[in-house]
CSV table of C-alpha atoms in Angstrom, one decimal:
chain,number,residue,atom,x,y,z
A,1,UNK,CA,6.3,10.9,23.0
A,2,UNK,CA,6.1,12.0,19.2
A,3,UNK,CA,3.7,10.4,16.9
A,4,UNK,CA,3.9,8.8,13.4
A,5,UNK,CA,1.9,10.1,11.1
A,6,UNK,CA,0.5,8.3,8.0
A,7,UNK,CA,-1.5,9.9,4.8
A,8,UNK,CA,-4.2,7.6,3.6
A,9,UNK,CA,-4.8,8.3,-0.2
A,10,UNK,CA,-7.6,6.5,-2.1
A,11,UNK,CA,-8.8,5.9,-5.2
A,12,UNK,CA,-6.9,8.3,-7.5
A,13,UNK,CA,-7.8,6.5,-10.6
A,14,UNK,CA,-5.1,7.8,-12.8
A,15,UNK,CA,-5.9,7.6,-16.5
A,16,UNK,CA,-3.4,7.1,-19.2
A,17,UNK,CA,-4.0,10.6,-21.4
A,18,UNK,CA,-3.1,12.8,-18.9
A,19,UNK,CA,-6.0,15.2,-18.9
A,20,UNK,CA,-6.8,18.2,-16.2
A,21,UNK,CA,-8.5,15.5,-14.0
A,22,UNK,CA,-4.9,13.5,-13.7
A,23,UNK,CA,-3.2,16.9,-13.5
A,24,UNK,CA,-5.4,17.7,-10.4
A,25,UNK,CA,-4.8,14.6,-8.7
A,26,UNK,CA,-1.0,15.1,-8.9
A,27,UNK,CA,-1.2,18.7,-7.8
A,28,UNK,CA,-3.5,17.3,-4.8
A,29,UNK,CA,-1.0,14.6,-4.1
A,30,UNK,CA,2.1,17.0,-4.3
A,31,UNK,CA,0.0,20.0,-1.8
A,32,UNK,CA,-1.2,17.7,0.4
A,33,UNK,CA,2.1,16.0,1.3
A,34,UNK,CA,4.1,18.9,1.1
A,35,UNK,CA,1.6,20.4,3.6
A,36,UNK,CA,1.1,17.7,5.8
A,37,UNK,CA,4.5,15.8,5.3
A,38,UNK,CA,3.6,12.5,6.3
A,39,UNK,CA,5.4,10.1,7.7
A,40,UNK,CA,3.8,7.4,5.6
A,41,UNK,CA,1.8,7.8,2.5
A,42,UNK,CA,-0.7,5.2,2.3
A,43,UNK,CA,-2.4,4.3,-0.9
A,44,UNK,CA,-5.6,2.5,-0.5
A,45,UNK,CA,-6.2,1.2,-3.7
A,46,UNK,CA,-7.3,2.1,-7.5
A,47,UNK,CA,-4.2,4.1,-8.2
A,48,UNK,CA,-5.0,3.5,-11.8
A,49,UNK,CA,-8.1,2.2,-14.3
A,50,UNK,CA,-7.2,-0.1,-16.1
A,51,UNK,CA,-9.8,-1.1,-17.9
A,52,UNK,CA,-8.9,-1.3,-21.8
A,53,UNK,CA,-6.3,0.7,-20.8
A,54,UNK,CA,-2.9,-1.5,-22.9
A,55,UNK,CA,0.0,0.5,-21.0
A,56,UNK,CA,-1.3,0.6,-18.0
A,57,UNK,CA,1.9,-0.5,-16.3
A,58,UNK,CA,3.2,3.0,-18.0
A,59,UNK,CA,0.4,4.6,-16.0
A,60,UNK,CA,1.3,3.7,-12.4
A,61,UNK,CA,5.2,3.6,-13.3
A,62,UNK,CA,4.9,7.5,-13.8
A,63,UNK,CA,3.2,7.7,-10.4
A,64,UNK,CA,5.9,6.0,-8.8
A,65,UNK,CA,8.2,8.3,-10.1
A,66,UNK,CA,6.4,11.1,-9.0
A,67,UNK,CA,6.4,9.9,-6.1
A,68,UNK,CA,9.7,9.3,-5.4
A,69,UNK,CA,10.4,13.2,-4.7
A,70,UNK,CA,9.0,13.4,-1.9
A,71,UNK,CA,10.4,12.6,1.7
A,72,UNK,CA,8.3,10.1,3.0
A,73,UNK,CA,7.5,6.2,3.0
A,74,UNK,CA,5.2,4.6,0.2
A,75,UNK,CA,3.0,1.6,1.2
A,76,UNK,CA,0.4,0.4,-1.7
A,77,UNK,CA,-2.6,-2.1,-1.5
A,78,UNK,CA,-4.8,-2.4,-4.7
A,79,UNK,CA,-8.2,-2.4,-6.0
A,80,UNK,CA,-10.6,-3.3,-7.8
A,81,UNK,CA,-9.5,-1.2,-11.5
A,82,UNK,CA,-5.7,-1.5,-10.7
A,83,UNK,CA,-5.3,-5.0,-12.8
A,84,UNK,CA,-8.7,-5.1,-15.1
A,85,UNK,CA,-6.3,-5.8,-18.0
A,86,UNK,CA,-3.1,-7.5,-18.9
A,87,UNK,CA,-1.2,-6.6,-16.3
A,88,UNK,CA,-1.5,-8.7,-12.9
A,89,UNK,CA,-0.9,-7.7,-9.0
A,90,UNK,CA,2.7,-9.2,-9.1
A,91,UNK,CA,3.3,-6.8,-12.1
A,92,UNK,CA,3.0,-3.6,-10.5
A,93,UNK,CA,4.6,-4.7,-7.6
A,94,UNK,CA,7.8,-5.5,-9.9
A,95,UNK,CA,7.0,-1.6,-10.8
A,96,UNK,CA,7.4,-0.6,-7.3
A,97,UNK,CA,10.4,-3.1,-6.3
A,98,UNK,CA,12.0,-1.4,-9.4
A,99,UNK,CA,11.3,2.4,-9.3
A,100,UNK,CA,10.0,3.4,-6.2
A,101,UNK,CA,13.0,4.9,-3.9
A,102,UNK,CA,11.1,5.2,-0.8
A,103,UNK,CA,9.0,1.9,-0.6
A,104,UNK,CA,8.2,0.6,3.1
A,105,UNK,CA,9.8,-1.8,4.6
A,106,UNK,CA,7.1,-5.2,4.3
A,107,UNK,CA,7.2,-8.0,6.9
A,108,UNK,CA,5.8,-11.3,7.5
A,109,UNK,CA,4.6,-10.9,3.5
A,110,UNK,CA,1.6,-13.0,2.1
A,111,UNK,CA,0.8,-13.8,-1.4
A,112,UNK,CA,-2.6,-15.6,-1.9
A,113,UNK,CA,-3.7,-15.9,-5.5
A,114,UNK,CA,-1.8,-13.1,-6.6
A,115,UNK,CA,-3.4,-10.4,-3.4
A,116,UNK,CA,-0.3,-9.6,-0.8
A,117,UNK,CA,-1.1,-8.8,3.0
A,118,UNK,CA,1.8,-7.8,5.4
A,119,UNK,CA,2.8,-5.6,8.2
A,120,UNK,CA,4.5,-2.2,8.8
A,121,UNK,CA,6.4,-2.1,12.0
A,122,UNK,CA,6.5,1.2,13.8
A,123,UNK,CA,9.4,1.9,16.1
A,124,UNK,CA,10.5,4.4,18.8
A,125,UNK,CA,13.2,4.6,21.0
A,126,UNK,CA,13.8,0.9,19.7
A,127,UNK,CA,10.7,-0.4,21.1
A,128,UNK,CA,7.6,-1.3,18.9
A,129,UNK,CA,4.9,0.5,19.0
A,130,UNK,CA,2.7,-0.3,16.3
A,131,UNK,CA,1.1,-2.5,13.6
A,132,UNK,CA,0.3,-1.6,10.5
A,133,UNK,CA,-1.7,-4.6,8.6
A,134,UNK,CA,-1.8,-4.2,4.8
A,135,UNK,CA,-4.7,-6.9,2.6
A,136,UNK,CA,-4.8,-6.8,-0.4
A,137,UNK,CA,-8.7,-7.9,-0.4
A,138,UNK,CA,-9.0,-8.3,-4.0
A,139,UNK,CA,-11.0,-7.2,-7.2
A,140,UNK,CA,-14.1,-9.0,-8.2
A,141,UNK,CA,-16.3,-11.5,-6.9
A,142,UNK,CA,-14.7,-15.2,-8.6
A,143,UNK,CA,-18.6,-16.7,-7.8
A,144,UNK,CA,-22.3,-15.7,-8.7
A,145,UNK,CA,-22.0,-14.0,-5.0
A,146,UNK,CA,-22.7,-10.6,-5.5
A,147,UNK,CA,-19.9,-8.1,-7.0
A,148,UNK,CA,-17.0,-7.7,-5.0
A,149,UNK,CA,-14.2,-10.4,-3.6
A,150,UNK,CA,-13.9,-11.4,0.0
A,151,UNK,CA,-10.6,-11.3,2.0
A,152,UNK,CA,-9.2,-14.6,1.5
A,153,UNK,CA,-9.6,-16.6,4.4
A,154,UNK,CA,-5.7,-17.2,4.0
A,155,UNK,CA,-5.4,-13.6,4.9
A,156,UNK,CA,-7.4,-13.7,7.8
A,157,UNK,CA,-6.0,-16.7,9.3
A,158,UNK,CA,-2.4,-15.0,8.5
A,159,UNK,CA,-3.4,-12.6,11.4
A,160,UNK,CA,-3.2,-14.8,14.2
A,161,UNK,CA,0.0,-16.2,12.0
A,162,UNK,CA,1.9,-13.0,12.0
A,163,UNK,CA,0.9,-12.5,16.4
A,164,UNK,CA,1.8,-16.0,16.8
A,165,UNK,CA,5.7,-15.0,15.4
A,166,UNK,CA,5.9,-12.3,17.8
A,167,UNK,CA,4.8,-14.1,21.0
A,168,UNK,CA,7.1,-16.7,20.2
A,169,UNK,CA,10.2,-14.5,19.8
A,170,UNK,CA,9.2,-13.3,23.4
A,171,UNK,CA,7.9,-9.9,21.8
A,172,UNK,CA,4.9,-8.2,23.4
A,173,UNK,CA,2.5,-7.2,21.0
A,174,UNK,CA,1.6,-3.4,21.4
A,175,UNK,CA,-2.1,-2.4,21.4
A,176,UNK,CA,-3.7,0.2,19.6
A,177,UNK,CA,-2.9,-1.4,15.6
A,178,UNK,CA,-4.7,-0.4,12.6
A,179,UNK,CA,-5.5,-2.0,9.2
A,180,UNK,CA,-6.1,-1.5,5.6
A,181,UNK,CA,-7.6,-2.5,2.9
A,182,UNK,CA,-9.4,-1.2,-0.6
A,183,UNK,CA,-12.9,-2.9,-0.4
A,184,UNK,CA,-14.9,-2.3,3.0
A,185,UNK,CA,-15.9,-5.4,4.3
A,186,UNK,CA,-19.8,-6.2,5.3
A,187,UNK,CA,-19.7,-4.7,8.7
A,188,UNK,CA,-19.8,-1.3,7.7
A,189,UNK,CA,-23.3,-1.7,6.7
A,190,UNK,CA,-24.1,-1.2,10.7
A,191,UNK,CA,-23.5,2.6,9.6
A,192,UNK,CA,-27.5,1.8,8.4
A,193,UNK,CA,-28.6,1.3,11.9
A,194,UNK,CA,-26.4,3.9,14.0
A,195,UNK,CA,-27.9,7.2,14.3
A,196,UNK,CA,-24.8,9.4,15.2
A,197,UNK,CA,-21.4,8.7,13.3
A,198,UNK,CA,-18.8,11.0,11.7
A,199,UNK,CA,-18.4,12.1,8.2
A,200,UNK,CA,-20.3,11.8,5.3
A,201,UNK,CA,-22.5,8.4,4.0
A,202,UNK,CA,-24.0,9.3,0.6
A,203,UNK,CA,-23.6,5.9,-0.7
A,204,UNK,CA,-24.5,2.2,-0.6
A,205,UNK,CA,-21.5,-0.2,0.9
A,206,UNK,CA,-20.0,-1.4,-1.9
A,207,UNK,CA,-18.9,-4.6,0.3
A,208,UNK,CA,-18.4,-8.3,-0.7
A,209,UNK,CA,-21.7,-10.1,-0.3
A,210,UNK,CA,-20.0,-13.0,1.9
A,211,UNK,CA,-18.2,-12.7,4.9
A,212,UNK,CA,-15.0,-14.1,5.2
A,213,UNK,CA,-14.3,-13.4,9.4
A,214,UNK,CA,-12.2,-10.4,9.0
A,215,UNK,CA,-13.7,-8.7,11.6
A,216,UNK,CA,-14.2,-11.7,13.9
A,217,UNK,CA,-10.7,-12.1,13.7
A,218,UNK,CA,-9.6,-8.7,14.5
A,219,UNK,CA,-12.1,-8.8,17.6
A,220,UNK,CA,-10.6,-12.2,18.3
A,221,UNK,CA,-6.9,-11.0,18.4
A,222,UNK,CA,-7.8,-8.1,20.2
A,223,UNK,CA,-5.2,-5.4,19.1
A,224,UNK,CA,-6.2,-3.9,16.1
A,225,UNK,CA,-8.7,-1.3,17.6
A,226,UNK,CA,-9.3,0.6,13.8
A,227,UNK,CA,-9.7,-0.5,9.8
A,228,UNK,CA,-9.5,2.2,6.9
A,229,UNK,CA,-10.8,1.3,3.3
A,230,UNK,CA,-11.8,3.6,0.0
A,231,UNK,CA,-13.5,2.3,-3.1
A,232,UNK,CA,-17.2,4.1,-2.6
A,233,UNK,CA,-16.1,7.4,-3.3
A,234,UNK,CA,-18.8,9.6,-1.5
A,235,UNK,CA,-18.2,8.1,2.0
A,236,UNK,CA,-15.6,8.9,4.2
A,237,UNK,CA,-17.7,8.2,7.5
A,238,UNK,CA,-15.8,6.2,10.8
A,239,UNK,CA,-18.4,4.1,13.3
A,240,UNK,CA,-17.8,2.0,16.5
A,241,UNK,CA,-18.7,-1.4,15.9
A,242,UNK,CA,-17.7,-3.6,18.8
A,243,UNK,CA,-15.7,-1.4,19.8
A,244,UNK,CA,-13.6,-1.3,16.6
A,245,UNK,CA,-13.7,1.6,14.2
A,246,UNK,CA,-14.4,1.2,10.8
A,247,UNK,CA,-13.6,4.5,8.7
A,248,UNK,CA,-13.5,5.3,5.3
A,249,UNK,CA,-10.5,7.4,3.8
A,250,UNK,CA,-11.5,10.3,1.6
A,251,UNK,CA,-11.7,9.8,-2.2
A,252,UNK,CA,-8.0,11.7,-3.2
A,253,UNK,CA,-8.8,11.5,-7.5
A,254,UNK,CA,-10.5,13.9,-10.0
A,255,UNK,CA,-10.8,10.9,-12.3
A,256,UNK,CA,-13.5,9.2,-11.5
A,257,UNK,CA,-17.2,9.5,-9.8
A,258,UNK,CA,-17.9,10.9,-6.3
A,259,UNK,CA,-20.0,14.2,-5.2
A,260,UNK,CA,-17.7,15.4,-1.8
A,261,UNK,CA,-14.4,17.9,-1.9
A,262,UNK,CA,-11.2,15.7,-3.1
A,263,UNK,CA,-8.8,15.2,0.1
A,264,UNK,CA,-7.5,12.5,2.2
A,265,UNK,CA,-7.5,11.0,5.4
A,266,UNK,CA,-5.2,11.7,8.4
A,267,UNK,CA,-4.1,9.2,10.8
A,268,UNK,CA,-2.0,9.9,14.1
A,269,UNK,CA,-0.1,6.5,16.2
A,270,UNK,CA,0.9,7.8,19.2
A,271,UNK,CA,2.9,4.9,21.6
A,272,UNK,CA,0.5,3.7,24.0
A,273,UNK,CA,-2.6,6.1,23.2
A,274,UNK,CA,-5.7,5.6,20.9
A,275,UNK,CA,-4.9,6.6,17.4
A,276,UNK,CA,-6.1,10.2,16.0
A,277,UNK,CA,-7.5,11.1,12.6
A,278,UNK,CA,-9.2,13.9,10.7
A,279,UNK,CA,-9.7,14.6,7.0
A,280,UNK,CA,-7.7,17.2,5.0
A,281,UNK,CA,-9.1,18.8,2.0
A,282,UNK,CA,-7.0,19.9,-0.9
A,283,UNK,CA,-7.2,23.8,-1.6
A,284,UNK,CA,-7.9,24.2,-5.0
A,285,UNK,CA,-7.0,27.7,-5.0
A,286,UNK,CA,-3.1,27.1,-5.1
């Protein structure tokens, strides 16, 4: 059976002068797809900073144009610096509904307090063979609780929600589904008490400081056997936790902090099979 390959880019943080950082990024996005050619491009978050940044909006409409010339899917979630001004979530989702050509396909869509969560359904040979959840997890922390927002409990109740449709409509749900968010959620702070993982962990978890059940629900449901997040740019490590992997994608932006080679994060569904996944690097010498 053939696989479906997806292209997890994070954290670009395109600026609005663009200066050889934002040149770099779009020369990295443009090799790395071209090379790879993805089924599914995956952006994880932070496209932009937005911070005191007025035309923003003209920022991220430019990278949907871009990319728009290539032959693959676009799926979006958003982070923290997509919406620190003016603009709102629901205003560059207009900006994708409106320019990009090759947008996925949502289902089951979720808005809570302006953060969207739905699935992409993967197909072949008519029968489904994968779920992709998308939550948007947020921005900042709305309390005196630490830095950084906590899935909505909305969110992870929407889960079971979403399963529930399927096993109702006599559909049986296929194993071996994968999530993803911007903001890593508190259990990848095990990676401080496991003495063999992959990748690289050169920084603190920048995680919400209150736990909302995410990953009791995933554990609960029982399908989803992997999560991807960005937002700390100088990890990109996967652990087991439970037996559920929790990776990092690899910082894909020039624009911004971060110590480790600019690149992104490959992800193989294969029907039936544990997924695959590797890191590519961009090749600065082309």
């Amino acid at each position: 059976m053939s696989s479906f390959k997806i292209m997890q880019l994070t954290d670009l943080h395109l600026g609005p002068n663009h200066d050889e950082k934002d040149q770099q990024t779009y020369q990295l996005l443009e090799q790395l797809i071209t090379t790879y050619q993805p089924d599914l491009c995956l952006l994880t978050g932070d496209q932009i900073w937005s911070q005191g940044v007025l035309d923003s909006d003209r920022v991220y409409r430019e990278l949907c144009q871009f990319l728009n010339q290539f032959n693959t899917t676009i799926a979006t979630t958003f982070g923290n610096h997509d919406t620190e001004n003016q603009f709102r979530r629901s205003d560059l989702r207009a900006i994708e509904k409106e320019v990009a050509t090759h947008y996925v396909d949502k289902k089951h869509a979720k808005i809570i307090d302006d953060k969207e969560a739905y699935v992409i359904e993967i197909y072949q040979n008519q029968n489904l063979t994968h779920l992709i959840y998308v939550i948007d997890g947020g921005d900042y922390s709305e309390s005196a609780i630490g830095d950084y927002a906590y899935i909505h409990p909305g969110h992870v109740a929407w889960i079971e929600e979403v399963e529930s449709r399927y096993r109702q409509k006599g559909i049986v749900l296929p194993g071996h589904n994968v999530l993803f968010t911007h903001i890593p959620i508190p259990e990848y702070q095990a990676i401080e008490h496991v003495q063999n993982f992959h990748g690289i962990y050169q920084e603190t978890i920048g995680c919400a400081q209150v736990n909302s059940g995410l990953f009791a629900q995933m554990l609960h449901t029982g399908g989803i056997e992997a999560m991807f997040c960005g937002h700390d740019h100088d990890n990109d490590f996967g652990i087991n936790h439970y037996g559920i992997d929790l990776n990092y994608g690899r910082v894909s932006g020039f624009n911004c902090y971060g110590e480790i080679q600019r690149g992104a994060r490959l992800i193989e569904l294969i029907p039936n099979q544990p997924y695959r996944t590797k890191i590519v690097e961009y090749d600065q010498r082309f």
